Short mmCIF file of C-alpha atoms and ligand atoms in Angstrom, two decimals:
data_model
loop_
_atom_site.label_atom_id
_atom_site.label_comp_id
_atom_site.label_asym_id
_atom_site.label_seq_id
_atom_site.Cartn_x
_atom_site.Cartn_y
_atom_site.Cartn_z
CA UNK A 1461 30.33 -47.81 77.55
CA UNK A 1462 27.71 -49.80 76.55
CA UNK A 1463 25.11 -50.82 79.38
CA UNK A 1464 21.72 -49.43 78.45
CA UNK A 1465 18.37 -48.79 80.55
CA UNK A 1466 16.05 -48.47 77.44
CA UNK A 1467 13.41 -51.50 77.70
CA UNK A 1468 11.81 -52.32 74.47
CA UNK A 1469 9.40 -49.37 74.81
CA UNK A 1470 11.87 -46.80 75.58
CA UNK A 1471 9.99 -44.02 77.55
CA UNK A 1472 13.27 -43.38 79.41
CA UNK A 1473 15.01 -39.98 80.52
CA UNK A 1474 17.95 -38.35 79.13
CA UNK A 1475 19.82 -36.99 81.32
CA UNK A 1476 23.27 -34.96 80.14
CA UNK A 1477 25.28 -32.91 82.44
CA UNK A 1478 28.19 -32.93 85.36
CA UNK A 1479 28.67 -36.11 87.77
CA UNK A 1480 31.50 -35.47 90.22
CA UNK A 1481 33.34 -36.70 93.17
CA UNK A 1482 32.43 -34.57 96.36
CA UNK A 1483 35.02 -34.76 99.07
CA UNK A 1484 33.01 -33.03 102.64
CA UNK A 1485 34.45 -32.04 105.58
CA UNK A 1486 32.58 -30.88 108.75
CA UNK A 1487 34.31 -28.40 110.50
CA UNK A 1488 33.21 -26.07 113.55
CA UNK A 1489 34.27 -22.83 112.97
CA UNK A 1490 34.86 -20.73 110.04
CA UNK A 1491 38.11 -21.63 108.31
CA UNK A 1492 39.89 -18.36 107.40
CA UNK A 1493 42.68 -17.83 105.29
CA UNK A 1494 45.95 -19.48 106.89
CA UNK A 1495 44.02 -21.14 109.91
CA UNK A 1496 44.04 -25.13 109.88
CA UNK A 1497 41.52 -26.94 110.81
CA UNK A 1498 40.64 -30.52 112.48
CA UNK A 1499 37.13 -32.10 110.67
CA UNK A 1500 35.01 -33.95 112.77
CA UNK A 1501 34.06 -35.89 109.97
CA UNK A 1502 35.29 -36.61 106.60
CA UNK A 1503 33.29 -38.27 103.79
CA UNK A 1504 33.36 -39.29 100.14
CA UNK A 1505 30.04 -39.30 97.73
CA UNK A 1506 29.24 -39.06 94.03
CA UNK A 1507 27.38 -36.09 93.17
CA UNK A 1508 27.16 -34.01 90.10
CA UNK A 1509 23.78 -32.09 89.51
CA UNK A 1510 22.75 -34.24 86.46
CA UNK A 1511 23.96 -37.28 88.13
CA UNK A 1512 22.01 -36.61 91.29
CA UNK A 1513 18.67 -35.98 89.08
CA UNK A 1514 19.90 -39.35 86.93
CA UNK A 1515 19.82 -41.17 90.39
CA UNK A 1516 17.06 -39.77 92.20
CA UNK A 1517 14.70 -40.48 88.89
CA UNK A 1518 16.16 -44.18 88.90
CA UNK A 1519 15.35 -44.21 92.28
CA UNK A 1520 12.13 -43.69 91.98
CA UNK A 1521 11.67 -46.59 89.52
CA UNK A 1522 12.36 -44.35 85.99
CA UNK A 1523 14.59 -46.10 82.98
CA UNK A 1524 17.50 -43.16 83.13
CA UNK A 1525 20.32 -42.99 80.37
CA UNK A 1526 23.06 -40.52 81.70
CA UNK A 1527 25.54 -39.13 79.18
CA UNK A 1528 28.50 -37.48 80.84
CA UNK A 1529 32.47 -37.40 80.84
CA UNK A 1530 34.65 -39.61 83.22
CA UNK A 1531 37.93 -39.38 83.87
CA UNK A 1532 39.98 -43.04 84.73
CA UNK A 1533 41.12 -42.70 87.85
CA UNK A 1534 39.24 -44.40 91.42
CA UNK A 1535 37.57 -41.05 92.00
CA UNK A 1536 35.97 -41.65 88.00
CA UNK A 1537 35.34 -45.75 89.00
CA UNK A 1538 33.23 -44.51 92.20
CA UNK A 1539 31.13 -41.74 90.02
CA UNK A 1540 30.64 -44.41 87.15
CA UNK A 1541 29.83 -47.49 89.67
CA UNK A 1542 27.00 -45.15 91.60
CA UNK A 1543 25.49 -44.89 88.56
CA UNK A 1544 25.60 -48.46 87.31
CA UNK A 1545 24.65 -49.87 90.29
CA UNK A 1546 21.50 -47.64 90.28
CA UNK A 1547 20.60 -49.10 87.15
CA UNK A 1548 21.34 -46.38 84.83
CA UNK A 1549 22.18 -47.16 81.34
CA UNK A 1550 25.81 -45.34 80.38
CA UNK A 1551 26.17 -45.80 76.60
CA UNK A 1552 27.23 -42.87 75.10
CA UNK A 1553 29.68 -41.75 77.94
CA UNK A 1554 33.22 -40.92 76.81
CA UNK A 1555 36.04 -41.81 79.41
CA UNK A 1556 39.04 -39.75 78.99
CA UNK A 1557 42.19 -41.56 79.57
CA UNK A 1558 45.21 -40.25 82.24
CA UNK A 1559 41.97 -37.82 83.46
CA UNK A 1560 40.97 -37.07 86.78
CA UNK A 1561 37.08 -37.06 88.29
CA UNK A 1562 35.08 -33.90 88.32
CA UNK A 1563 36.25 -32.96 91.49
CA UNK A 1564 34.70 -30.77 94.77
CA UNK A 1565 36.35 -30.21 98.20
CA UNK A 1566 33.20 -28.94 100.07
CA UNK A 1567 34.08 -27.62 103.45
CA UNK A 1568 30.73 -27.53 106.27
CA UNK A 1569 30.90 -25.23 109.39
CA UNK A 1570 28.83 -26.89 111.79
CA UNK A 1571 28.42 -24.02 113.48
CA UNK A 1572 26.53 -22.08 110.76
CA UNK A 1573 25.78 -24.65 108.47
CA UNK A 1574 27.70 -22.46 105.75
CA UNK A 1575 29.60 -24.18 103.02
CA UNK A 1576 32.50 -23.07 100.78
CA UNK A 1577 33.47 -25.45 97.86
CA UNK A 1578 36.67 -25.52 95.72
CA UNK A 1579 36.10 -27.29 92.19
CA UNK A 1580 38.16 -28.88 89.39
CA UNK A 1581 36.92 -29.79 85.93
CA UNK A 1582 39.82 -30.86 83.65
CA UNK A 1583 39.13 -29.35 80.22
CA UNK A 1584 38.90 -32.84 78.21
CA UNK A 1585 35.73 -33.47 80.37
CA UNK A 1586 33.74 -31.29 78.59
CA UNK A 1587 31.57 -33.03 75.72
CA UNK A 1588 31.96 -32.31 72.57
CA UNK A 1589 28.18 -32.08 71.33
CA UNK A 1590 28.50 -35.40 68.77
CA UNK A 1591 28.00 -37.57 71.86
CA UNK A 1592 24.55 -37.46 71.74
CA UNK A 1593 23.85 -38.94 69.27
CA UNK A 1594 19.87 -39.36 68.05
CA UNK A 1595 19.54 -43.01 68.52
CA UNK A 1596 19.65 -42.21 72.47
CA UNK A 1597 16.80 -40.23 71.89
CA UNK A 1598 14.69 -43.07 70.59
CA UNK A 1599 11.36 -43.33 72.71
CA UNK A 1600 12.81 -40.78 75.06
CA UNK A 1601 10.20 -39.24 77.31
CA UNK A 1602 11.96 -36.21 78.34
CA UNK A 1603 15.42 -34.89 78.50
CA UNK A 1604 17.34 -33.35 80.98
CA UNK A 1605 19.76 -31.14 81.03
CA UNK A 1606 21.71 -29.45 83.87
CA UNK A 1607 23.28 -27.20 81.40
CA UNK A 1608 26.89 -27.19 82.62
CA UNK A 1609 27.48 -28.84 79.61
CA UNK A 1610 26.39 -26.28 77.32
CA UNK A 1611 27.47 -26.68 73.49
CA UNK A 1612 25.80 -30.78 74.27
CA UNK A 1613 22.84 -29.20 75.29
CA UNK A 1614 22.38 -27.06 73.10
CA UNK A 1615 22.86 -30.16 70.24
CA UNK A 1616 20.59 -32.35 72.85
CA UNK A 1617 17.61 -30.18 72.83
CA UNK A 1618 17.25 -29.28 69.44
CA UNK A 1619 17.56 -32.98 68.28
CA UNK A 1620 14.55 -33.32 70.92
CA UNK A 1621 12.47 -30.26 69.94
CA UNK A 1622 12.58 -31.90 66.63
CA UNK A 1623 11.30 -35.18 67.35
CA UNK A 1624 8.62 -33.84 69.95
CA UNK A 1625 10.69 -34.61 73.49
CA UNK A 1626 10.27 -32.74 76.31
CA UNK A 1627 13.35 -30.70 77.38
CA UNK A 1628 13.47 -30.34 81.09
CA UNK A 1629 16.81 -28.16 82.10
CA UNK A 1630 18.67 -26.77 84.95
CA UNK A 1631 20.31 -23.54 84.57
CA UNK A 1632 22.91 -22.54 87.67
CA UNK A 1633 25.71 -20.02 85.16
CA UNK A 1634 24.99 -17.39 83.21
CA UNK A 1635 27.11 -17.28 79.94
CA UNK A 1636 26.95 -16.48 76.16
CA UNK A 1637 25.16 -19.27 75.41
CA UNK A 1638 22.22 -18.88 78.09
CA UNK A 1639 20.37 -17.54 75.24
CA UNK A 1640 20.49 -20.10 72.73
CA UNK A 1641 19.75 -23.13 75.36
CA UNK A 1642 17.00 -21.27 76.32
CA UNK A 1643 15.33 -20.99 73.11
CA UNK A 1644 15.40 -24.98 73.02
CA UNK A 1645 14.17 -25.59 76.60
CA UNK A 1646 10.45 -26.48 77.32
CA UNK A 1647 10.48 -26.57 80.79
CA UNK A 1648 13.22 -24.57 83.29
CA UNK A 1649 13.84 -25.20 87.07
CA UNK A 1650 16.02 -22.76 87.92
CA UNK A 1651 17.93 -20.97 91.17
CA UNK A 1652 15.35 -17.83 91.64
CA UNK A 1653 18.87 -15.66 91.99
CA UNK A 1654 20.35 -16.76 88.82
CA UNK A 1655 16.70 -16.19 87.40
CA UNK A 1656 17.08 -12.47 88.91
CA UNK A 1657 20.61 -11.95 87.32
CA UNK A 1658 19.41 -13.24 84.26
CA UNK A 1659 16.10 -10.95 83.90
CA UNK A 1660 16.55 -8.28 86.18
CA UNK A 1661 13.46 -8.91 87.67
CA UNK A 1662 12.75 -9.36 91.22
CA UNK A 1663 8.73 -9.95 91.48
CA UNK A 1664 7.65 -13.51 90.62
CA UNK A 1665 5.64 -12.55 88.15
CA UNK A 1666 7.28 -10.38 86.53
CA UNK A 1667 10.40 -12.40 86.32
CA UNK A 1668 8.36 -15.71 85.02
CA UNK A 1669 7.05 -13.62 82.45
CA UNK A 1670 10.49 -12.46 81.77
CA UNK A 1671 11.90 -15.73 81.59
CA UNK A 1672 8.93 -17.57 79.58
CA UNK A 1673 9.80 -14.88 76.48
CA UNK A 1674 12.97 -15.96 76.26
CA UNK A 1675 11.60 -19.96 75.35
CA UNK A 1676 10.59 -21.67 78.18
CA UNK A 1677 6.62 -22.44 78.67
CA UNK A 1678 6.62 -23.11 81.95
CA UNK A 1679 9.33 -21.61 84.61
CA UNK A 1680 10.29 -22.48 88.09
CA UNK A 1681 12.49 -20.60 90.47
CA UNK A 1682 13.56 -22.36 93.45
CA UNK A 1683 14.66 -20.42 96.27
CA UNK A 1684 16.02 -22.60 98.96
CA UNK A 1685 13.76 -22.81 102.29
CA UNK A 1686 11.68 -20.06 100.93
CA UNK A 1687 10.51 -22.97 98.54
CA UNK A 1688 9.55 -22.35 94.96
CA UNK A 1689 6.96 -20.62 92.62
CA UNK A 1690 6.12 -20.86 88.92
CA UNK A 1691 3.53 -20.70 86.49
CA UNK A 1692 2.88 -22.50 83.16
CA UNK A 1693 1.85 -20.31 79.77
CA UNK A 1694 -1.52 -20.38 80.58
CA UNK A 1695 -2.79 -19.64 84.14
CA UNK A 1696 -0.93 -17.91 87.33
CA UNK A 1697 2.03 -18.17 89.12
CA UNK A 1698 2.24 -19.83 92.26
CA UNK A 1699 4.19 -20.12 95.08
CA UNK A 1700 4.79 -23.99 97.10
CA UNK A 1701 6.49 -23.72 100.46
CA UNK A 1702 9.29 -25.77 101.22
CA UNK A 1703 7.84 -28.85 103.42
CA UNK A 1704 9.30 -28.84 107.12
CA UNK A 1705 12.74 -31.25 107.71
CA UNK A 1706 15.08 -31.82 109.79
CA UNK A 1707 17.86 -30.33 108.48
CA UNK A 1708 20.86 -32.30 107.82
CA UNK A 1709 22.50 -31.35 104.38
CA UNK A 1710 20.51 -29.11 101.86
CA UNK A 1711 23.32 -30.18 99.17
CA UNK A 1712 21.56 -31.64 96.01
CA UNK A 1713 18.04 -30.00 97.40
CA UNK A 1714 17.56 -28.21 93.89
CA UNK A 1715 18.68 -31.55 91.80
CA UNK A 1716 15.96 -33.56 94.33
CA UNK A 1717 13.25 -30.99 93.16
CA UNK A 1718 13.80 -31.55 89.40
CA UNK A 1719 14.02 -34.85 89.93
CA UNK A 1720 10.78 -35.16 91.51
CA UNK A 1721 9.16 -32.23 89.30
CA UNK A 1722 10.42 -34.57 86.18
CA UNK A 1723 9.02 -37.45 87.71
CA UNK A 1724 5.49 -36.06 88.43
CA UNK A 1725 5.26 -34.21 85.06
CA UNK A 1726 5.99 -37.86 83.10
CA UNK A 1727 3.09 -39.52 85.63
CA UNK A 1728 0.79 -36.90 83.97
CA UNK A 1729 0.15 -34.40 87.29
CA UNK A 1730 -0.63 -30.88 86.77
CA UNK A 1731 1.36 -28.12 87.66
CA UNK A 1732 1.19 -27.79 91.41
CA UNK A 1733 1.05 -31.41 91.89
CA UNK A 1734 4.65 -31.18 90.11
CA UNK A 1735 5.62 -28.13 92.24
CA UNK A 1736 4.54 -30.14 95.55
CA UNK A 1737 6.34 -33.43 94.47
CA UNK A 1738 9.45 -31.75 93.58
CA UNK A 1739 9.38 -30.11 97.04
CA UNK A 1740 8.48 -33.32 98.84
CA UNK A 1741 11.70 -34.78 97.17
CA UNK A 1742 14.05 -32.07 98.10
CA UNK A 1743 13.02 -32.09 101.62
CA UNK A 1744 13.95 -35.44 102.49
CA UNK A 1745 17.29 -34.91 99.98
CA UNK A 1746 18.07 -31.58 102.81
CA UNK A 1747 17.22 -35.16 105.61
CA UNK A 1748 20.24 -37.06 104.32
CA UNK A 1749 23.78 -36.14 103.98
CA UNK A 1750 25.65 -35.60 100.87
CA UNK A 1751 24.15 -34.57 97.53
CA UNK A 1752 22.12 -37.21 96.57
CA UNK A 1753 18.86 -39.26 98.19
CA UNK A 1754 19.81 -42.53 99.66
CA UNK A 1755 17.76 -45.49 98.62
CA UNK A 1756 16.10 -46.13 101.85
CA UNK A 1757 15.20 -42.19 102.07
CA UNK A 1758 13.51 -42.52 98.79
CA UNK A 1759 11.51 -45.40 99.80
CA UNK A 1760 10.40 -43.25 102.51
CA UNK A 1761 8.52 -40.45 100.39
CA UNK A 1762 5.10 -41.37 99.72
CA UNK A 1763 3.62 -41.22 96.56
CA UNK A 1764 2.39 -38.44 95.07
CA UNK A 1765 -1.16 -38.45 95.53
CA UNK A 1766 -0.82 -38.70 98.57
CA UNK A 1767 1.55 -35.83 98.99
CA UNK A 1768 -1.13 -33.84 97.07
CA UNK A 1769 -3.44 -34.87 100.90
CA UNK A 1770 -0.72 -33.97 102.96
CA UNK A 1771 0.21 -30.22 101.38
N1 ADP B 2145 16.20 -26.20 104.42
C1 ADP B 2145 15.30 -26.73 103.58
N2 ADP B 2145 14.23 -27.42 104.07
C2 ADP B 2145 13.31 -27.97 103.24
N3 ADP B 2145 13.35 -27.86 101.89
C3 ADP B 2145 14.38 -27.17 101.36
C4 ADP B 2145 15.41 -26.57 102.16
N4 ADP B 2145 16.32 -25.97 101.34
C5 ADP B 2145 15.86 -26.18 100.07
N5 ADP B 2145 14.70 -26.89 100.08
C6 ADP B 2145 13.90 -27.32 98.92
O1 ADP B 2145 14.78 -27.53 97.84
C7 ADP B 2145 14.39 -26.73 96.72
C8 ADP B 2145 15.63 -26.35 95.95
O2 ADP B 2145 16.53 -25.64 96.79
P1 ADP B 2145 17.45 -24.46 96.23
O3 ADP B 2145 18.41 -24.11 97.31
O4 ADP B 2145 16.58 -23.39 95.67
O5 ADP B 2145 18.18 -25.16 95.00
P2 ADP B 2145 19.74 -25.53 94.77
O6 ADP B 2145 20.03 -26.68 95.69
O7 ADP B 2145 19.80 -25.89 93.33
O8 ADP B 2145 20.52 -24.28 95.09
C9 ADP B 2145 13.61 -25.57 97.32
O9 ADP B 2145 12.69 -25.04 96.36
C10 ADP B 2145 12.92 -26.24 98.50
O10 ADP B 2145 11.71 -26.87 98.08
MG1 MG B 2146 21.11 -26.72 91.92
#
């Protein structure tokens, strides 16, 4: 693929991870095991958590280069178009031939607002780590990660550490190489309960402290409507709320937040101005259904100083 969204004086985002097809039915009523069910609705969106940060930053005005697997079928041609459309350079994809999207059937109750979601990842989308290559790195000015790729990230952030990027990461697994993409990462945004499992720790402190020895400077757990605290090396943690919506879809509400965190961070705002942007985002994200902002919903957040008044 070779469309590109570096201008001549780069300052772009990386951004390597999942993009997916999601595939949503609304259903009242828990569906149990042999029960069928009749939707009332039935929609199709691209998603994927680094594809939803990819989008949200290019919605807010950001040069984005995504690297990511597609497959070649229509499911693959919707995931790659979102993208495109948005602006986002793709060079550096691989497409995998006779390959199916990343695939989720998410199933709502309307009734409780619960979701369960059934996945498929074919094996040959997984990147093999020589896809990012350094020259997509040139005049970066962070990357991202959402880590589901691991053995790319892991490649990713050291060629970054070495030339001075920011590394900005997701982290929503535990496995055996948690450890080693943590020692790489500047910055995490993480689930607090995959932050718990991963420490042991339950106190905010204590488990920021925990995480920040294990690489990361600064650490953010995000923990749904209870909102999200942090701290940086130097300085305390603290704790934003989550800003008051109208629910509609909390889907993508954590990729929304490090979209907006990443977004304040490269405008030069300090910590909590991060923390309160990232919130903003995700709020209006949990406004709009499906897992990613909508164009007209991003024009609708206001800037960040003037979320800094509102908070
Ligand atoms: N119901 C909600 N209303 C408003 N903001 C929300 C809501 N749910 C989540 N958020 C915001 O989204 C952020 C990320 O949500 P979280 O559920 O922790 O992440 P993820 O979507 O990755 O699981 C939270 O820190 C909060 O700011
Ligand atoms: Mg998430």
């Amino acid at each position: 693929m070779t469309s590109d969204a570096r201008g001549p004086d780069g300052g772009h985002v990386l951004v390597v991870g999942n993009n997916t097809v999601d595939t949503v039915y609304r259903v009242p009523g828990a569906m149990g095991p042999d029960t069928k069910g009749q939707a009332e609705s039935l929609a199709v969106y691209a998603g994927g958590q680094a594809a939803n940060v990819a989008y949200a930053l290019a919605l807010l005005g950001r040069p984005v280069q995504y690297v990511g697997a597609f497959g070649d079928d229509d499911g693959s041609a919707l995931s790659r178009r979102s993208l495109a459309e948005a602006g986002i350079g793709l060079t550096g994809c691989v497409v995998v031939p006779r390959c199916p999207v990343h695939h989720a059937t998410v199933v709502v109750d309307t009734l409780t607002g619960s979701r369960s979601i059934v996945m498929f990842k074919d094996n040959r989308l997984r990147l093999d780590p020589s896809v990012v290559t350094p020259d997509l790195l040139d005049g970066a000015a962070a990357l991202y990660l959402d880590n589901h790729e691991e053995r790319a990230s892991v490649a990713a952030a050291t060629l970054a550490r070495e030339r001075g990027i920011p590394v900005i990461a997701d982290l929503e697994t535990l496995s055996a190489l948690t450890l080693p993409i943590l020692a790489q990462v500047d910055t995490l945004v993480a689930p607090r309960d995959v932050l718990r499992e991963l420490t042991g720790e339950s106190d905010p402190e204590q488990l920021v402290r925990a995480v920040q020895l294990l690489g990361p400077h600064t650490v953010v757990a995000t923990a749904g409507v209870d909102g999200a605290f942090g701290a940086e090396t130097t300085g305390g943690v603290i704790h934003v709320p989550s800003w008051p919506c109208e629910l509609v879809d909390s889907t993508g509400a954590g990729d929304a937040f490090h979209a907006g965190y990443l977004a304040a961070f490269l405008d030069g705002a300090e910590f909590p101005a991060r923390l309160l942007f990232g919130a903003l985002l995700a709020s209006v994200k949990c406004g709009v259904g499906g897992p990613r902002l909508t164009p007209q919903s991003a024009r609708s957040v206001s800037p960040l100083a003037a979320a800094e008044e509102r908070a």
